[in-house]
mmCIF file of C-alpha atoms in Angstrom:
data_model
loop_
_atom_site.group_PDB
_atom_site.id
_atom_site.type_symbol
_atom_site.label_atom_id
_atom_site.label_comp_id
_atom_site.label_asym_id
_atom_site.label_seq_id
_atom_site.Cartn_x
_atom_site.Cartn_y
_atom_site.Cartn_z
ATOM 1 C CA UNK A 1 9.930 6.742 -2.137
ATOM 2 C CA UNK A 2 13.163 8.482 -1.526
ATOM 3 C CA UNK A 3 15.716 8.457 -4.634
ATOM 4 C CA UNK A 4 18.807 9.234 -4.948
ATOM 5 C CA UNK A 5 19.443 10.638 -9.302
ATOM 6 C CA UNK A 6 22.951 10.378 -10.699
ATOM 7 C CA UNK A 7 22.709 12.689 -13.568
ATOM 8 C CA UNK A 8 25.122 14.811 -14.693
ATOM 9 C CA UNK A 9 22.960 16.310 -17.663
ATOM 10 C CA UNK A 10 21.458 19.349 -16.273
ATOM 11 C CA UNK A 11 18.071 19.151 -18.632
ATOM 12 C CA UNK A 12 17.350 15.664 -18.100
ATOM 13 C CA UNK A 13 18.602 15.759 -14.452
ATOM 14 C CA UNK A 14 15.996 18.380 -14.123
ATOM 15 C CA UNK A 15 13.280 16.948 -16.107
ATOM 16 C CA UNK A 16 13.634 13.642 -14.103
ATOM 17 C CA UNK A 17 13.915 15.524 -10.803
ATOM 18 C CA UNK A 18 10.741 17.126 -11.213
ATOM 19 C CA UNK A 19 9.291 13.974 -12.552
ATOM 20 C CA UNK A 20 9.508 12.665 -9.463
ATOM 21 C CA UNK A 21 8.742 15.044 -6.956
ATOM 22 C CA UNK A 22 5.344 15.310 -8.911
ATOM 23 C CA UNK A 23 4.748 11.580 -8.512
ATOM 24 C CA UNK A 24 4.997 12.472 -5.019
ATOM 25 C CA UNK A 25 8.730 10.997 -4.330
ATOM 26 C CA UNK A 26 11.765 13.162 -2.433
ATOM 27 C CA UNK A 27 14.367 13.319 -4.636
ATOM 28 C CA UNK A 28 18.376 13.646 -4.307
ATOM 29 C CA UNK A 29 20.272 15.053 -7.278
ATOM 30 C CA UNK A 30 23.951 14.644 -7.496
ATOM 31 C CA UNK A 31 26.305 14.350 -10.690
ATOM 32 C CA UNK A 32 29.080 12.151 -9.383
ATOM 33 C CA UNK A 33 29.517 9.132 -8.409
ATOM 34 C CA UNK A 34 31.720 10.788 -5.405
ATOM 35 C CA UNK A 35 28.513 12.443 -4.270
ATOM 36 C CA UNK A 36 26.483 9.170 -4.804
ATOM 37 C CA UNK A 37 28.376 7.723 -2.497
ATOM 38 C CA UNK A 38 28.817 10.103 0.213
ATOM 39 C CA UNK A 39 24.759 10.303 0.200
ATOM 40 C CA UNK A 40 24.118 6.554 0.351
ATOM 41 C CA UNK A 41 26.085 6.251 3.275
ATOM 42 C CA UNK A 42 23.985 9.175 4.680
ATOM 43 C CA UNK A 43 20.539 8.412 4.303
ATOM 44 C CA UNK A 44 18.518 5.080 3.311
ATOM 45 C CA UNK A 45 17.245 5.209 -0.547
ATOM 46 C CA UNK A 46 14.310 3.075 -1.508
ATOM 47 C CA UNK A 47 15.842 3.483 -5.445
ATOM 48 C CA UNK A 48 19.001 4.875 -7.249
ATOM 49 C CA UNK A 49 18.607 6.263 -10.806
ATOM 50 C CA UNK A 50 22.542 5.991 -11.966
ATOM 51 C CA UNK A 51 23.416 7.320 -15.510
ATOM 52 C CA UNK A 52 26.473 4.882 -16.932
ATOM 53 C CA UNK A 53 28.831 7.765 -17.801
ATOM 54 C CA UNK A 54 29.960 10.320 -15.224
ATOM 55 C CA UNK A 55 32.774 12.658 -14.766
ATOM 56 C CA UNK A 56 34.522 10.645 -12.285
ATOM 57 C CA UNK A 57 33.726 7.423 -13.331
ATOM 58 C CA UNK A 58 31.913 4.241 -14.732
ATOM 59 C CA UNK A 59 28.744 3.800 -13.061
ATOM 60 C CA UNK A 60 28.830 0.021 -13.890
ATOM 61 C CA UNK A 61 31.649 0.248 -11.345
ATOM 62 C CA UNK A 62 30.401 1.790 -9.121
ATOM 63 C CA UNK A 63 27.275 -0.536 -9.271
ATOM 64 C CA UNK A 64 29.912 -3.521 -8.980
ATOM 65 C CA UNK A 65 31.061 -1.972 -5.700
ATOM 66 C CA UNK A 66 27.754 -1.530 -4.254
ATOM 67 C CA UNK A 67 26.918 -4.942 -5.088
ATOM 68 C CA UNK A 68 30.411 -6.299 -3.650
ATOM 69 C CA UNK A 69 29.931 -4.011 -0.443
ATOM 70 C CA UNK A 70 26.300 -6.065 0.114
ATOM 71 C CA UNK A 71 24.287 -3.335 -0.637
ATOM 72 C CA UNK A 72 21.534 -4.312 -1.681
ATOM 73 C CA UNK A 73 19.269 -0.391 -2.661
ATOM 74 C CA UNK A 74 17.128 -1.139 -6.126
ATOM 75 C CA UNK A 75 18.962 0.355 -9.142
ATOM 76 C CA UNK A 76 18.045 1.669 -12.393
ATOM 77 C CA UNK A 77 20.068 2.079 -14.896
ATOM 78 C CA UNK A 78 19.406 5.523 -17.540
ATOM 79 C CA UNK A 79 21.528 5.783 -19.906
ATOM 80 C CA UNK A 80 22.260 6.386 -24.042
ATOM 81 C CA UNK A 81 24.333 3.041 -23.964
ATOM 82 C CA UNK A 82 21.348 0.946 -26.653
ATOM 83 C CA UNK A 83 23.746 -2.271 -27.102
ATOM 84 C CA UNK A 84 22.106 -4.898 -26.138
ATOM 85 C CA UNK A 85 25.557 -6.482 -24.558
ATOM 86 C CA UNK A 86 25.395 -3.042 -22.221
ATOM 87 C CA UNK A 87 22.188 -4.039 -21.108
ATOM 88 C CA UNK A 88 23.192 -7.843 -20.071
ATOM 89 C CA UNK A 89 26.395 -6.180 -18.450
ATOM 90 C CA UNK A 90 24.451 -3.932 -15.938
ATOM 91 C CA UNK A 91 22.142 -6.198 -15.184
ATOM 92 C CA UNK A 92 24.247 -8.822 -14.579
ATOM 93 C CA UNK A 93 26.730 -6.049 -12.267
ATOM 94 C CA UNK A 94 23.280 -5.767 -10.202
ATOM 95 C CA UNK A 95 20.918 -3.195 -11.572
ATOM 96 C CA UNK A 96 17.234 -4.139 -10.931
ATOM 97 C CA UNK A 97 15.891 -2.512 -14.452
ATOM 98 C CA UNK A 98 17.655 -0.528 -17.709
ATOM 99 C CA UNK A 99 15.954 2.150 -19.725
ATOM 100 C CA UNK A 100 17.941 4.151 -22.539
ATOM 101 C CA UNK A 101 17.782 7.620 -23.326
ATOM 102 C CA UNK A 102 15.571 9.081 -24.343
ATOM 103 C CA UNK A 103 12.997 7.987 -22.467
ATOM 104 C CA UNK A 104 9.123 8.954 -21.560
ATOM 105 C CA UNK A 105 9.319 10.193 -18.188
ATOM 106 C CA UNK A 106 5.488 8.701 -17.761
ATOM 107 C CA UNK A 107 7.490 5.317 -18.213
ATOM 108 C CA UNK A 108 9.846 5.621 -16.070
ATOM 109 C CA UNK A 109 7.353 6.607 -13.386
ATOM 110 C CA UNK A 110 5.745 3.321 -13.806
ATOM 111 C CA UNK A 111 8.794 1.427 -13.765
ATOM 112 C CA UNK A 112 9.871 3.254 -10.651
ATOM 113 C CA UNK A 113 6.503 2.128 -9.302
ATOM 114 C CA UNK A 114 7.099 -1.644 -10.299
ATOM 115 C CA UNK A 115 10.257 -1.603 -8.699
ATOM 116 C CA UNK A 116 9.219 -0.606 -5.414
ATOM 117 C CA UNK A 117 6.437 -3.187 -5.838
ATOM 118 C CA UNK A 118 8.820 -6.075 -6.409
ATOM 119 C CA UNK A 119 11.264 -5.001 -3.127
ATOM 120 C CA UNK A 120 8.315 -4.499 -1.217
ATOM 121 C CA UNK A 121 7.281 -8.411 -1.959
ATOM 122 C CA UNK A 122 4.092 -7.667 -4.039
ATOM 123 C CA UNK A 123 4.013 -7.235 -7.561
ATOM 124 C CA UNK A 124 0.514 -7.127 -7.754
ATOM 125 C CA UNK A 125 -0.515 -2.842 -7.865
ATOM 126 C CA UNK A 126 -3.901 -3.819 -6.037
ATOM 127 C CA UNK A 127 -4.358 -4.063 -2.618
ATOM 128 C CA UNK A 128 -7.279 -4.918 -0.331
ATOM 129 C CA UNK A 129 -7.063 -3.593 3.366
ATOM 130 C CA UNK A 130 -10.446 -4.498 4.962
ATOM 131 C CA UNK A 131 -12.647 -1.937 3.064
ATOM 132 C CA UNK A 132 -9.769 0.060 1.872
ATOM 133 C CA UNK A 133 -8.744 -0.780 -1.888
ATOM 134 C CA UNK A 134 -5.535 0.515 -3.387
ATOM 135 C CA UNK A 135 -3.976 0.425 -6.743
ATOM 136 C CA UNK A 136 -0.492 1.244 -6.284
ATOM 137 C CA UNK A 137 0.312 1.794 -10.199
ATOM 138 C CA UNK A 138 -2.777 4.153 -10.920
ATOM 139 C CA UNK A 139 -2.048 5.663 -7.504
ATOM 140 C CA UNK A 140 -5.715 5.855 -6.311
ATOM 141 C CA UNK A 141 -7.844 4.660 -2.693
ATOM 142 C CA UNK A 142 -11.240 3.849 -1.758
ATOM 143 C CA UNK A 143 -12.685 3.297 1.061
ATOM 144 C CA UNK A 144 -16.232 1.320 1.496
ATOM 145 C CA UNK A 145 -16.121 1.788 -2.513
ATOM 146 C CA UNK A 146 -15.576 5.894 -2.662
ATOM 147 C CA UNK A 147 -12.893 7.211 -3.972
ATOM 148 C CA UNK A 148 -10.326 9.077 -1.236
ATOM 149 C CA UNK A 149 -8.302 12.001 -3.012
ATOM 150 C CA UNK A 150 -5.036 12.505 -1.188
ATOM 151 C CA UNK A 151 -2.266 14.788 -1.895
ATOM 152 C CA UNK A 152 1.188 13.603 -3.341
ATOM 153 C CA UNK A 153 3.134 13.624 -0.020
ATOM 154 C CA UNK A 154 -0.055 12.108 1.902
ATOM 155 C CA UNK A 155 -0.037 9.256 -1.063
ATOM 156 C CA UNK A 156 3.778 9.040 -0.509
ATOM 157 C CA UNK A 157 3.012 8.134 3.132
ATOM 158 C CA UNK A 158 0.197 6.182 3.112
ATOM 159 C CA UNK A 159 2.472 3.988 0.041
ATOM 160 C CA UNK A 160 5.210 3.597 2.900
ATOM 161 C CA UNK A 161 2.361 1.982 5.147
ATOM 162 C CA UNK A 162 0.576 -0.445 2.549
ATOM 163 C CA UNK A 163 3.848 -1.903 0.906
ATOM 164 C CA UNK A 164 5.133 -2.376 4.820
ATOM 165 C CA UNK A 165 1.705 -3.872 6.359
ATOM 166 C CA UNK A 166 3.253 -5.643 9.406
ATOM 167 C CA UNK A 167 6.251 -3.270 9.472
ATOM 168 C CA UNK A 168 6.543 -0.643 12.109
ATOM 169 C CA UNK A 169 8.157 2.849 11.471
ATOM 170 C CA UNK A 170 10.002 5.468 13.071
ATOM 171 C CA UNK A 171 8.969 8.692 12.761
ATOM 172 C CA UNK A 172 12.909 9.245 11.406
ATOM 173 C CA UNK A 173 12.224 6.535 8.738
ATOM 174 C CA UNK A 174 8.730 8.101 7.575
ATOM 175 C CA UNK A 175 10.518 11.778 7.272
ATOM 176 C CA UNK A 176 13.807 10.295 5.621
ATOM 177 C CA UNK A 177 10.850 8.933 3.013
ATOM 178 C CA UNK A 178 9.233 12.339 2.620
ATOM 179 C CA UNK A 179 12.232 14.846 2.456
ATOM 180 C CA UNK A 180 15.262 15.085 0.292
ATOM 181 C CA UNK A 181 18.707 16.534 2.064
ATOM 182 C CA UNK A 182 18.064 20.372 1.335
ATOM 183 C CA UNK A 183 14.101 19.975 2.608
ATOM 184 C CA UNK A 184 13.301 21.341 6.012
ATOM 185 C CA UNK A 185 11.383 19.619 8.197
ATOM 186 C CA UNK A 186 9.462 21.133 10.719
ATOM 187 C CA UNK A 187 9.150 19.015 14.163
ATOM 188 C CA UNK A 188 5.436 17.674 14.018
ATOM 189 C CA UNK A 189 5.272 17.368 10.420
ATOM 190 C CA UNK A 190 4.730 13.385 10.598
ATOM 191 C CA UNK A 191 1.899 13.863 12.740
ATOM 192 C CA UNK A 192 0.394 16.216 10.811
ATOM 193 C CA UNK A 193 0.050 13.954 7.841
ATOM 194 C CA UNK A 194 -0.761 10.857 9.687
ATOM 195 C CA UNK A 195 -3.610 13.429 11.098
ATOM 196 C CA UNK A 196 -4.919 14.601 7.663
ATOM 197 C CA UNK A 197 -4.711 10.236 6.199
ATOM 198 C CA UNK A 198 -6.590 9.198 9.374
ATOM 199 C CA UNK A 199 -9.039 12.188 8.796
ATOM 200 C CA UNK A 200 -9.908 11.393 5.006
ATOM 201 C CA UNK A 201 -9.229 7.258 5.751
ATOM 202 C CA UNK A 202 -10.761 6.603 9.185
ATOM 203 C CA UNK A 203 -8.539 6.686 12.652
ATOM 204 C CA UNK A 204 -7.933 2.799 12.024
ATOM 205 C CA UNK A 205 -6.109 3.139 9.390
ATOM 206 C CA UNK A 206 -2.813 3.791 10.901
ATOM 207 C CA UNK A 207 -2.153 3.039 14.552
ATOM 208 C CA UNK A 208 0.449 4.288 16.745
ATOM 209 C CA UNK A 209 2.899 2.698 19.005
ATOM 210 C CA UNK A 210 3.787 4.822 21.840
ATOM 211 C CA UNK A 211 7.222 5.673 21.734
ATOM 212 C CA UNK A 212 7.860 3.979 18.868
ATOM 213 C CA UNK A 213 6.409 4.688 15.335
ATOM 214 C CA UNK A 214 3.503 3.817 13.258
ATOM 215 C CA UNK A 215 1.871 1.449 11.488
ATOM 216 C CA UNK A 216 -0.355 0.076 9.463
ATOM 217 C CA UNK A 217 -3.454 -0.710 11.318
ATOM 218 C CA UNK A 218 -6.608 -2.994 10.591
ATOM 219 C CA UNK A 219 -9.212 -0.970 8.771
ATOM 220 C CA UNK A 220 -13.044 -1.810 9.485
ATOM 221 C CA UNK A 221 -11.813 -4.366 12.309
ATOM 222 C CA UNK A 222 -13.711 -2.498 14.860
ATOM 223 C CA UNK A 223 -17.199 -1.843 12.708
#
């Protein structure tokens, strides 16, 4: 997934940063809400981690205005606010989950994970694809019952596919996924990770559409 963190404590902003590029996510760090802004408009995130209290600003507020403006990105709030009335107030302003500082960065990986479940339309972490099984919470895949080891940006990818299986996508959309602003992307890096998933998967796993993008193809179909 691609996040945008609104943090304006450097330890935790840090902590949480690297919490998530090692659960194989691009990350976007900025400490205002200014900045928040200016990057939302920039790039598509799949999740917003938005502290309440910021320099230059509320971020129930700002929350409120993304809501009013029809955006609809997942948010979660992290913040020291415990009351139970500032919990019912975010929600309610549109935040998709609430977890007060401090927190177990293990747990909020796996409520980042059930997040992107929900707006991807399955809860359920286990997927069957043919003879490909996937359990998107302990982040594993087999194939004809053996386990497949990928790396965390060729998980990140192949996550993109199976919580979008009749959803075609750019190669644009798949790099915006994989790489934060600052990142540099070389030219065929796409292909070379839909190379090195249909190498350790099988070449049905992902098909592409000349011209247009990827997608999620139909494993075992053709055995």
């Amino acid at each position: 997934m691609r996040i945008l963190l609104v943090e304006d404590d450097p330890v935790l902003g840090t902590a949480v940063r690297d919490q998530l590029v090692v659960d194989g996510h691009s990350a976007d760090w900025v400490t205002r809400l200014g900045e928040a802004g200016v990057a939302l408009h920039a790039a598509a995130f799949e999740l917003v981690l938005l502290d309440l209290m910021l320099p230059d600003g509320r971020g129930s507020d700002f929350l409120k205005r993304l809501r009013s403006a029809g955006d609809v990105t997942p948010v979660m709030v992290l913040t020291a606010r415990d009351q139970i009335s500032d919990r019912i107030a975010a929600l309610d302003a549109g935040a998709d989950d609430y977890l007060v500082k401090p927190f177990d960065l293990f747990e909020l990986s796996a409520r980042i994970r059930a997040v992107g479940r929900r707006y991807a339309g399955n809860p359920n972490p286990l997927v069957t694809l043919g003879d490909i099984e996937v359990d998107l919470a302990a982040r594993s895949v087999r194939r004809a019952g053996r386990p497949v080891a990928l790396t965390a940006r060729e998980w990140s990818l192949f996550e993109a596919f199976v919580q979008r299986p009749h959803q075609l996508m750019s190669k644009p959309q798949l790099e915006e996924r994989l790489y934060s602003f600052d990142a540099e992307v070389e030219s065929n890096t796409i292909e070379v990770y839909i190379g090195r998933l249909r190498k350790k998967l099988g070449a049905d796993v992902i098909e592409t559409v000349r011209g247009m993008g990827y997608r999620l193809g139909t494993p075992g179909a053709g055995a």
